[in-house]
Each structure stands twice: as C-alpha cells, then as structure tokens.
mmCIF file of C-alpha atoms and ligand atoms in Angstrom:
data_model
loop_
_atom_site.group_PDB
_atom_site.id
_atom_site.type_symbol
_atom_site.label_atom_id
_atom_site.label_comp_id
_atom_site.label_asym_id
_atom_site.label_seq_id
_atom_site.Cartn_x
_atom_site.Cartn_y
_atom_site.Cartn_z
ATOM 1 C CA MET A 1 101.000 125.213 104.694
ATOM 2 C CA ASN A 2 103.848 127.340 106.033
ATOM 3 C CA ASN A 3 104.025 126.866 109.632
ATOM 4 C CA LYS A 4 104.432 123.665 111.881
ATOM 5 C CA LYS A 5 101.516 121.128 110.963
ATOM 6 C CA ASN A 6 100.194 117.843 113.041
ATOM 7 C CA ILE A 7 100.644 114.988 111.003
ATOM 8 C CA VAL A 8 99.764 111.271 111.306
ATOM 9 C CA ILE A 9 101.364 108.987 109.363
ATOM 10 C CA THR A 10 100.053 105.164 109.426
ATOM 11 C CA GLY A 11 102.866 102.389 108.716
ATOM 12 C CA GLY A 12 105.449 104.573 109.874
ATOM 13 C CA ASN A 13 107.806 102.087 111.111
ATOM 14 C CA ARG A 14 109.531 101.210 107.725
ATOM 15 C CA GLY A 15 109.444 101.737 103.766
ATOM 16 C CA ILE A 16 107.797 104.913 102.578
ATOM 17 C CA GLY A 17 106.242 105.603 105.769
ATOM 18 C CA LEU A 18 109.487 105.825 107.591
ATOM 19 C CA GLY A 19 110.819 107.928 104.840
ATOM 20 C CA LEU A 20 107.939 110.316 105.239
ATOM 21 C CA VAL A 21 108.300 110.174 109.224
ATOM 22 C CA GLU A 22 112.149 111.229 108.458
ATOM 23 C CA ASN A 23 111.572 113.832 106.124
ATOM 24 C CA LEU A 24 108.605 115.845 107.714
ATOM 25 C CA SER A 25 109.515 115.591 111.516
ATOM 26 C CA SER A 26 112.194 118.073 111.587
ATOM 27 C CA MET A 27 109.696 120.914 110.667
ATOM 28 C CA ASN A 28 106.372 119.489 111.690
ATOM 29 C CA ASN A 29 104.896 117.514 114.800
ATOM 30 C CA VAL A 30 104.583 113.890 113.791
ATOM 31 C CA ILE A 31 102.782 111.097 115.233
ATOM 32 C CA PHE A 32 103.280 107.755 113.156
ATOM 33 C CA THR A 33 101.542 104.509 113.792
ATOM 34 C CA SER A 34 103.397 101.073 114.281
ATOM 35 C CA ARG A 35 102.396 97.543 115.044
ATOM 36 C CA ASP A 36 105.604 97.016 116.693
ATOM 37 C CA ARG A 37 106.345 99.058 119.942
ATOM 38 C CA VAL A 38 110.122 97.943 120.009
ATOM 39 C CA VAL A 39 110.885 99.249 116.416
ATOM 40 C CA ALA A 40 109.148 102.317 116.974
ATOM 41 C CA GLU A 41 110.793 103.132 120.149
ATOM 42 C CA GLU A 42 114.032 102.774 118.279
ATOM 43 C CA ILE A 43 112.877 105.005 115.519
ATOM 44 C CA VAL A 44 111.744 107.838 118.416
ATOM 45 C CA ASP A 45 115.186 107.217 120.132
ATOM 46 C CA LYS A 46 117.308 107.779 116.895
ATOM 47 C CA ALA A 47 115.437 111.109 116.112
ATOM 48 C CA LYS A 48 115.994 112.265 119.824
ATOM 49 C CA ASN A 49 119.519 111.760 119.332
ATOM 50 C CA ARG A 50 119.154 114.267 116.469
ATOM 51 C CA SER A 51 117.261 116.641 118.909
ATOM 52 C CA ILE A 52 114.104 115.672 116.873
ATOM 53 C CA GLU A 53 110.863 114.761 118.630
ATOM 54 C CA ILE A 54 108.562 112.203 117.195
ATOM 55 C CA ASN A 55 105.733 110.568 118.762
ATOM 56 C CA TYR A 56 104.137 107.178 117.839
ATOM 57 C CA VAL A 57 101.063 105.101 118.437
ATOM 58 C CA LEU A 58 100.348 101.433 118.333
ATOM 59 C CA MET A 59 97.976 100.860 115.784
ATOM 60 C CA ASP A 60 96.598 97.783 113.586
ATOM 61 C CA VAL A 61 94.483 99.214 110.709
ATOM 62 C CA ASN A 62 92.785 95.727 110.461
ATOM 63 C CA ASP A 63 91.300 96.558 113.810
ATOM 64 C CA SER A 64 88.918 99.374 114.574
ATOM 65 C CA GLN A 65 89.353 98.972 118.344
ATOM 66 C CA SER A 66 93.219 99.474 118.196
ATOM 67 C CA ILE A 67 92.528 102.452 115.641
ATOM 68 C CA ALA A 68 89.935 104.087 118.134
ATOM 69 C CA LYS A 69 92.432 103.594 120.861
ATOM 70 C CA ALA A 70 95.216 105.162 118.732
ATOM 71 C CA SER A 71 93.185 108.170 117.723
ATOM 72 C CA GLU A 72 92.203 108.652 121.309
ATOM 73 C CA GLU A 73 95.946 108.970 122.153
ATOM 74 C CA VAL A 74 96.654 111.274 119.137
ATOM 75 C CA SER A 75 93.577 113.557 120.395
ATOM 76 C CA GLN A 76 95.464 113.823 123.290
ATOM 77 C CA LYS A 77 98.920 114.871 121.839
ATOM 78 C CA PHE A 78 97.527 117.067 119.048
ATOM 79 C CA LYS A 79 94.761 119.533 119.321
ATOM 80 C CA SER A 80 94.012 119.205 115.760
ATOM 81 C CA VAL A 81 95.258 116.792 112.854
ATOM 82 C CA ASP A 82 96.234 119.031 109.876
ATOM 83 C CA LEU A 83 97.476 116.335 107.499
ATOM 84 C CA LEU A 84 97.007 112.345 107.416
ATOM 85 C CA PHE A 85 99.006 109.988 105.234
ATOM 86 C CA ASN A 86 97.097 106.537 104.747
ATOM 87 C CA ASN A 87 100.207 105.047 103.920
ATOM 88 C CA ALA A 88 100.119 101.098 105.585
ATOM 89 C CA GLY A 89 99.379 98.684 103.077
ATOM 90 C CA ILE A 90 100.096 94.880 101.950
ATOM 91 C CA LEU A 91 101.167 93.127 99.238
ATOM 92 C CA LEU A 92 100.688 89.315 99.301
ATOM 93 C CA ASN A 93 102.651 86.803 97.895
ATOM 94 C CA GLU A 94 99.830 85.492 95.433
ATOM 95 C CA TYR A 95 100.726 88.676 93.423
ATOM 96 C CA GLN A 96 102.366 86.235 91.101
ATOM 97 C CA LEU A 97 99.500 84.215 90.286
ATOM 98 C CA PRO A 98 96.657 85.090 87.690
ATOM 99 C CA ALA A 99 93.394 86.373 88.763
ATOM 100 C CA LEU A 100 91.735 83.024 88.336
ATOM 101 C CA ASP A 101 94.062 81.135 90.520
ATOM 102 C CA THR A 102 94.151 84.136 93.188
ATOM 103 C CA SER A 103 92.606 83.132 96.389
ATOM 104 C CA GLU A 104 89.649 84.793 97.806
ATOM 105 C CA LYS A 105 91.649 84.766 101.297
ATOM 106 C CA SER A 106 94.399 86.781 99.381
ATOM 107 C CA ILE A 107 91.796 89.163 97.807
ATOM 108 C CA LEU A 108 89.765 89.777 101.160
ATOM 109 C CA ASP A 109 92.780 90.104 103.354
ATOM 110 C CA THR A 110 94.280 92.809 100.917
ATOM 111 C CA PHE A 111 91.018 94.786 100.839
ATOM 112 C CA ASN A 112 90.838 94.631 104.530
ATOM 113 C CA THR A 113 94.030 96.567 104.947
ATOM 114 C CA ASN A 114 94.487 98.409 101.891
ATOM 115 C CA THR A 115 91.217 99.677 101.369
ATOM 116 C CA LEU A 116 88.949 99.152 104.343
ATOM 117 C CA GLY A 117 91.857 100.020 106.684
ATOM 118 C CA VAL A 118 92.016 103.510 105.369
ATOM 119 C CA LEU A 119 88.312 103.933 105.481
ATOM 120 C CA ARG A 120 88.629 103.013 109.221
ATOM 121 C CA VAL A 121 91.382 105.289 110.000
ATOM 122 C CA CYS A 122 89.509 108.145 108.226
ATOM 123 C CA LYS A 123 86.467 107.399 110.658
ATOM 124 C CA SER A 124 88.632 107.829 113.791
ATOM 125 C CA ILE A 125 91.107 110.587 112.533
ATOM 126 C CA VAL A 126 88.438 113.119 110.333
ATOM 127 C CA PRO A 127 86.685 114.188 113.734
ATOM 128 C CA LEU A 128 90.319 115.277 114.908
ATOM 129 C CA MET A 129 90.494 117.537 111.882
ATOM 130 C CA LYS A 130 89.049 120.463 113.620
ATOM 131 C CA ASN A 131 90.393 123.048 111.492
ATOM 132 C CA GLY A 132 90.133 121.300 107.815
ATOM 133 C CA GLY A 133 92.990 119.541 106.633
ATOM 134 C CA ARG A 134 94.284 117.171 104.118
ATOM 135 C CA ILE A 135 94.426 113.413 103.599
ATOM 136 C CA ILE A 136 96.688 111.653 101.275
ATOM 137 C CA ASN A 137 96.061 108.080 100.513
ATOM 138 C CA ILE A 138 99.098 106.147 99.298
ATOM 139 C CA SER A 139 97.256 104.227 96.441
ATOM 140 C CA SER A 140 99.298 103.105 93.441
ATOM 141 C CA GLY A 141 99.715 103.011 89.514
ATOM 142 C CA MET A 142 98.524 99.558 89.797
ATOM 143 C CA GLY A 143 95.104 100.573 90.552
ATOM 144 C CA GLN A 144 94.859 102.864 87.718
ATOM 145 C CA LEU A 145 92.202 101.330 85.309
ATOM 146 C CA ILE A 146 93.579 103.025 82.407
ATOM 147 C CA GLU A 147 96.905 101.224 82.886
ATOM 148 C CA MET A 148 95.374 97.777 84.289
ATOM 149 C CA GLU A 149 97.550 95.084 83.042
ATOM 150 C CA SER A 150 97.492 91.173 84.259
ATOM 151 C CA GLY A 151 98.475 89.747 87.714
ATOM 152 C CA SER A 152 98.637 91.373 91.297
ATOM 153 C CA THR A 153 94.764 90.783 91.187
ATOM 154 C CA ALA A 154 94.049 91.322 95.103
ATOM 155 C CA TYR A 155 96.561 94.252 95.218
ATOM 156 C CA ARG A 156 95.064 95.978 92.084
ATOM 157 C CA ILE A 157 91.286 95.317 93.325
ATOM 158 C CA SER A 158 92.546 97.074 96.595
ATOM 159 C CA LYS A 159 94.062 100.317 95.232
ATOM 160 C CA THR A 160 91.383 100.915 92.658
ATOM 161 C CA ALA A 161 88.718 100.736 95.507
ATOM 162 C CA LEU A 162 91.069 102.730 97.410
ATOM 163 C CA ASN A 163 90.880 105.433 94.567
ATOM 164 C CA THR A 164 87.271 105.184 94.692
ATOM 165 C CA ILE A 165 86.936 105.587 98.592
ATOM 166 C CA THR A 166 89.367 108.729 97.735
ATOM 167 C CA LYS A 167 86.683 110.335 95.237
ATOM 168 C CA ILE A 168 83.890 109.403 97.692
ATOM 169 C CA LEU A 169 85.628 111.272 100.691
ATOM 170 C CA SER A 170 86.557 114.249 98.539
ATOM 171 C CA ASN A 171 83.161 115.010 97.710
ATOM 172 C CA GLU A 172 81.756 114.254 101.427
ATOM 173 C CA LEU A 173 84.315 116.186 103.417
ATOM 174 C CA ILE A 174 84.191 119.465 101.261
ATOM 175 C CA ASP A 175 82.032 121.246 103.801
ATOM 176 C CA ASN A 176 84.525 120.165 106.329
ATOM 177 C CA ASN A 177 87.347 122.100 104.440
ATOM 178 C CA ILE A 178 89.372 118.637 104.238
ATOM 179 C CA LYS A 179 90.812 117.852 100.847
ATOM 180 C CA VAL A 180 91.317 114.082 99.889
ATOM 181 C CA ASN A 181 93.900 112.816 97.290
ATOM 182 C CA ALA A 182 95.174 109.492 96.450
ATOM 183 C CA ILE A 183 98.888 109.293 95.137
ATOM 184 C CA CYS A 184 101.160 107.165 93.788
ATOM 185 C CA PRO A 185 104.809 106.899 95.013
ATOM 186 C CA GLY A 186 106.296 105.628 91.982
ATOM 187 C CA TRP A 187 108.293 102.310 92.080
ATOM 188 C CA VAL A 188 110.325 102.595 95.497
ATOM 189 C CA GLN A 189 113.052 100.384 96.852
ATOM 190 C CA THR A 190 111.362 99.106 100.212
ATOM 191 C CA ASP A 191 110.558 95.709 101.084
ATOM 192 C CA MET A 192 107.238 95.648 98.874
ATOM 193 C CA GLY A 193 108.818 97.384 95.887
ATOM 194 C CA GLY A 194 112.196 95.358 95.933
ATOM 195 C CA LYS A 195 115.751 96.287 95.124
ATOM 196 C CA ASN A 196 114.989 96.770 91.675
ATOM 197 C CA ALA A 197 112.830 99.814 92.342
ATOM 198 C CA THR A 198 113.527 103.053 90.174
ATOM 199 C CA LEU A 199 113.339 105.267 93.117
ATOM 200 C CA THR A 200 115.247 105.393 96.420
ATOM 201 C CA VAL A 201 112.781 105.873 99.379
ATOM 202 C CA GLN A 202 114.339 109.532 99.980
ATOM 203 C CA GLU A 203 113.701 110.446 96.324
ATOM 204 C CA SER A 204 110.012 109.282 96.547
ATOM 205 C CA VAL A 205 109.188 110.910 99.903
ATOM 206 C CA GLN A 206 110.767 113.884 98.788
ATOM 207 C CA LYS A 207 108.319 114.369 96.010
ATOM 208 C CA ILE A 208 105.544 113.544 98.072
ATOM 209 C CA THR A 209 106.434 115.686 100.755
ATOM 210 C CA GLU A 210 106.770 118.894 98.293
ATOM 211 C CA PHE A 211 103.334 117.890 97.344
ATOM 212 C CA ALA A 212 101.604 117.492 100.591
ATOM 213 C CA LEU A 213 102.769 120.893 101.995
ATOM 214 C CA ARG A 214 102.094 122.877 98.701
ATOM 215 C CA LYS A 215 100.082 125.724 98.614
ATOM 216 C CA ASN A 216 97.884 124.903 96.028
ATOM 217 C CA PHE A 217 96.414 121.401 97.214
ATOM 218 C CA PRO A 218 93.778 119.819 94.835
ATOM 219 C CA ASN A 219 90.876 117.874 95.798
ATOM 220 C CA GLY A 220 89.783 114.372 94.507
ATOM 221 C CA LYS A 221 92.816 113.858 92.075
ATOM 222 C CA PHE A 222 95.308 110.826 91.478
ATOM 223 C CA LEU A 223 98.432 112.183 91.359
ATOM 224 C CA ARG A 224 102.138 110.993 91.061
ATOM 225 C CA HIS A 225 105.352 113.312 91.626
ATOM 226 C CA GLY A 226 102.471 116.277 92.030
ATOM 227 C CA GLU A 227 101.254 115.644 88.613
ATOM 228 C CA VAL A 228 97.510 114.712 88.022
ATOM 229 C CA ILE A 229 97.381 111.452 86.459
ATOM 230 C CA PRO A 230 94.481 109.493 85.261
ATOM 231 C CA TRP A 231 92.251 107.168 87.194
HETATM 232 P P1 NAP B 301 106.633 98.367 103.142
HETATM 233 O O1 NAP B 301 107.817 98.443 103.331
HETATM 234 O O2 NAP B 301 105.978 96.816 102.924
HETATM 235 O O3 NAP B 301 105.705 98.665 104.407
HETATM 236 C C1 NAP B 301 104.427 98.887 104.939
HETATM 237 C C2 NAP B 301 103.816 99.437 105.916
HETATM 238 O O4 NAP B 301 102.624 99.428 106.246
HETATM 239 C C3 NAP B 301 104.800 98.893 107.190
HETATM 240 O O5 NAP B 301 104.853 99.957 108.219
HETATM 241 C C4 NAP B 301 103.693 97.927 107.645
HETATM 242 O O6 NAP B 301 103.697 97.554 109.125
HETATM 243 C C5 NAP B 301 102.206 98.519 107.383
HETATM 244 N N1 NAP B 301 101.259 97.844 107.556
HETATM 245 C C6 NAP B 301 100.900 96.651 106.967
HETATM 246 N N2 NAP B 301 100.035 96.128 107.208
HETATM 247 C C7 NAP B 301 99.293 96.802 108.312
HETATM 248 C C8 NAP B 301 98.337 96.888 109.309
HETATM 249 N N3 NAP B 301 97.628 96.087 109.214
HETATM 250 N N4 NAP B 301 98.189 97.911 110.152
HETATM 251 C C9 NAP B 301 98.808 98.738 110.119
HETATM 252 N N5 NAP B 301 100.139 98.786 109.533
HETATM 253 C C10 NAP B 301 100.481 97.840 108.701
HETATM 254 O O7 NAP B 301 105.891 99.000 101.891
HETATM 255 P P2 NAP B 301 106.044 100.416 101.036
HETATM 256 O O8 NAP B 301 106.769 100.007 99.798
HETATM 257 O O9 NAP B 301 106.631 101.308 102.015
HETATM 258 O O10 NAP B 301 104.554 100.686 100.994
HETATM 259 C C11 NAP B 301 103.822 102.000 101.381
HETATM 260 C C12 NAP B 301 102.558 102.041 100.810
HETATM 261 O O11 NAP B 301 102.959 102.737 99.171
HETATM 262 C C13 NAP B 301 101.885 101.035 100.479
HETATM 263 O O12 NAP B 301 100.254 101.502 100.787
HETATM 264 C C14 NAP B 301 102.022 100.555 99.354
HETATM 265 O O13 NAP B 301 100.961 100.039 98.851
HETATM 266 C C15 NAP B 301 102.316 101.713 98.554
HETATM 267 N N6 NAP B 301 102.996 101.450 97.202
HETATM 268 C C16 NAP B 301 104.421 101.043 97.470
HETATM 269 C C17 NAP B 301 105.029 101.106 96.082
HETATM 270 C C18 NAP B 301 106.564 100.537 96.096
HETATM 271 O O14 NAP B 301 106.997 100.530 94.885
HETATM 272 N N7 NAP B 301 107.110 100.292 97.284
HETATM 273 C C19 NAP B 301 104.522 101.398 95.004
HETATM 274 C C20 NAP B 301 103.256 102.007 95.013
HETATM 275 C C21 NAP B 301 102.351 102.022 95.908
HETATM 276 P P3 NAP B 301 104.679 96.231 109.641
HETATM 277 O O15 NAP B 301 106.040 96.654 109.634
HETATM 278 O O16 NAP B 301 104.213 95.896 111.183
HETATM 279 O O17 NAP B 301 104.076 95.121 108.845
#
C-alpha cells in the first residue's frame, strides 16, 4: 500500500479514532464518522488550516438507517474504499461491577455498539470495497480468552464476540480480496482509557498506522502493535 488510500474511520471525532484521522489524512483520503456535526466541522476546519482536506459523515453505529445514509455519502466521495477502521466503541460505567451484578441492559447496549455495530458498518461498507481492501476492527486485550480476568463483563463479551466476527469475515471475504484483522491498540490515554493509561494516542496510532499500511498484511489474526497475539 504505497499510494493514496481511501480510508473510512468510525468514531473519528475523539480518542484513538481522531488520532488515526490526524495521522492518516496528510497522505491519504480520509472520511471519518461522527455523531456530532459541530465537533466534526471543527476537526475539518482545523485540518483545512493545515491545508489538509478531511471529510466526515454523520453515523451512529447503533442505527442501520444512519449507516446506510452515511455509506451512500461515502460512495459519492470515494470510487472505492480501501481501508475501514471499525473504531467506534463504548465502555459503560458498570465495568466496575462483578459479572453477577452487571445488568442485562449494560451487556446488550455494549454488544449493540461494539459488536453488532461493526457488523452493520461492514454490511454497508464492504460493497464499496470494489478493489479488495482491508478491515481493521479495534478490539481489546480485554476480549482475549487467554488473558480473561474478572470485571468489565459487558465490554469483555462484546470484544470477544467482535473477535469472532473478525474471524468469520476473514474467511467469508477472502474471495473479495478483503483482509480482516482485529487489533488491540494497547492501553491508551483517551476518555475511555483514562489518564493513567500507558500509551499516548499518538504512540498507539503510530503503531496502528504502520500496521494498517504495511505491505504484508495478514488475514484473520489478532494483533497488538503489529505482532500477532493469541485469541
Ligand atoms: P473514546 O475516546 O471513548 O472514543 C470512542 C469513540 O467511539 C467516539 O468517537 C464515540 O463517539 C464513538 N462512538 C461510541 N458509540 C458510538 C456509536 N453508537 N456510533 C458512532 N460512534 C460511536 O474511546 P477510545 O479509547 O478512543 O476507543 C476507541 C476504540 O478502541 C474502542 O473500540 C475501544 O473499545 C478500543 N480500545 C481502547 C482502549 C483504550 O485504552 N483507550 C484499549 C483497548 C481498546 P461520541 O463522541 O459521539 O461518543
């Protein structure tokens, strides 16, 4: 992947998503998704001041209609999508509770965004990957079965299931020349990761960017900082 790529990044208005937008937009064509038009416009204007063009579409990954509308806008701007980052995700407050005290609502809401949301976005964006492509699902070490500890039940379930979707799609999209991987971005200083996290957004997205654009891109793997890790 040496030339300019057409890239879609969900949840690009803050955190890791915004870091990816900022990192990738100077050398590529980037469309990010946001639920907030005002915030998105500010990001676009800031980039414009640096002579960088970025586009955004409004998208709520919980809402199929919103995804369909956003994808239609993407298809008008990009002849084909080369790279999709499924980054949008949530960690609800109940992560502090043990599994037996976690509400069904918290589990279902988290699953809806972190897991089904990715499948919904893929349903709309995969048909736009006309020349093959790459899908990177931002998962988490907290979804790793081999490292499974206690707490954060809703989040852990959603990310383990996201890894399952990653594996299934990596098999089913082979004939479309689309490669699908899940990555853990590390523990990152964002609203979700908190101030004590070990990595700055820039440190994490630098590794993700290197991986996303590298020549030998794997398929159906779980990786952190470009290295394969166990499921
Ligand atoms: P963040 O700062 O909380 O940002 C989350 C992003 O997801 C925001 O842009 C948010 O948009 C968007 N989002 C949430 N629900 C959405 C929905 N229904 N539709 C569309 N967008 C939605 O989190 P982050 O730390 O950057 O995390 C990004 C990804 O990395 C997540 O998938 C997370 O699980 C994963 N991750 C993070 C860490 C970490 O240490 N930070 C570690 C492992 C994995 P709004 O602004 O509209 O809410």
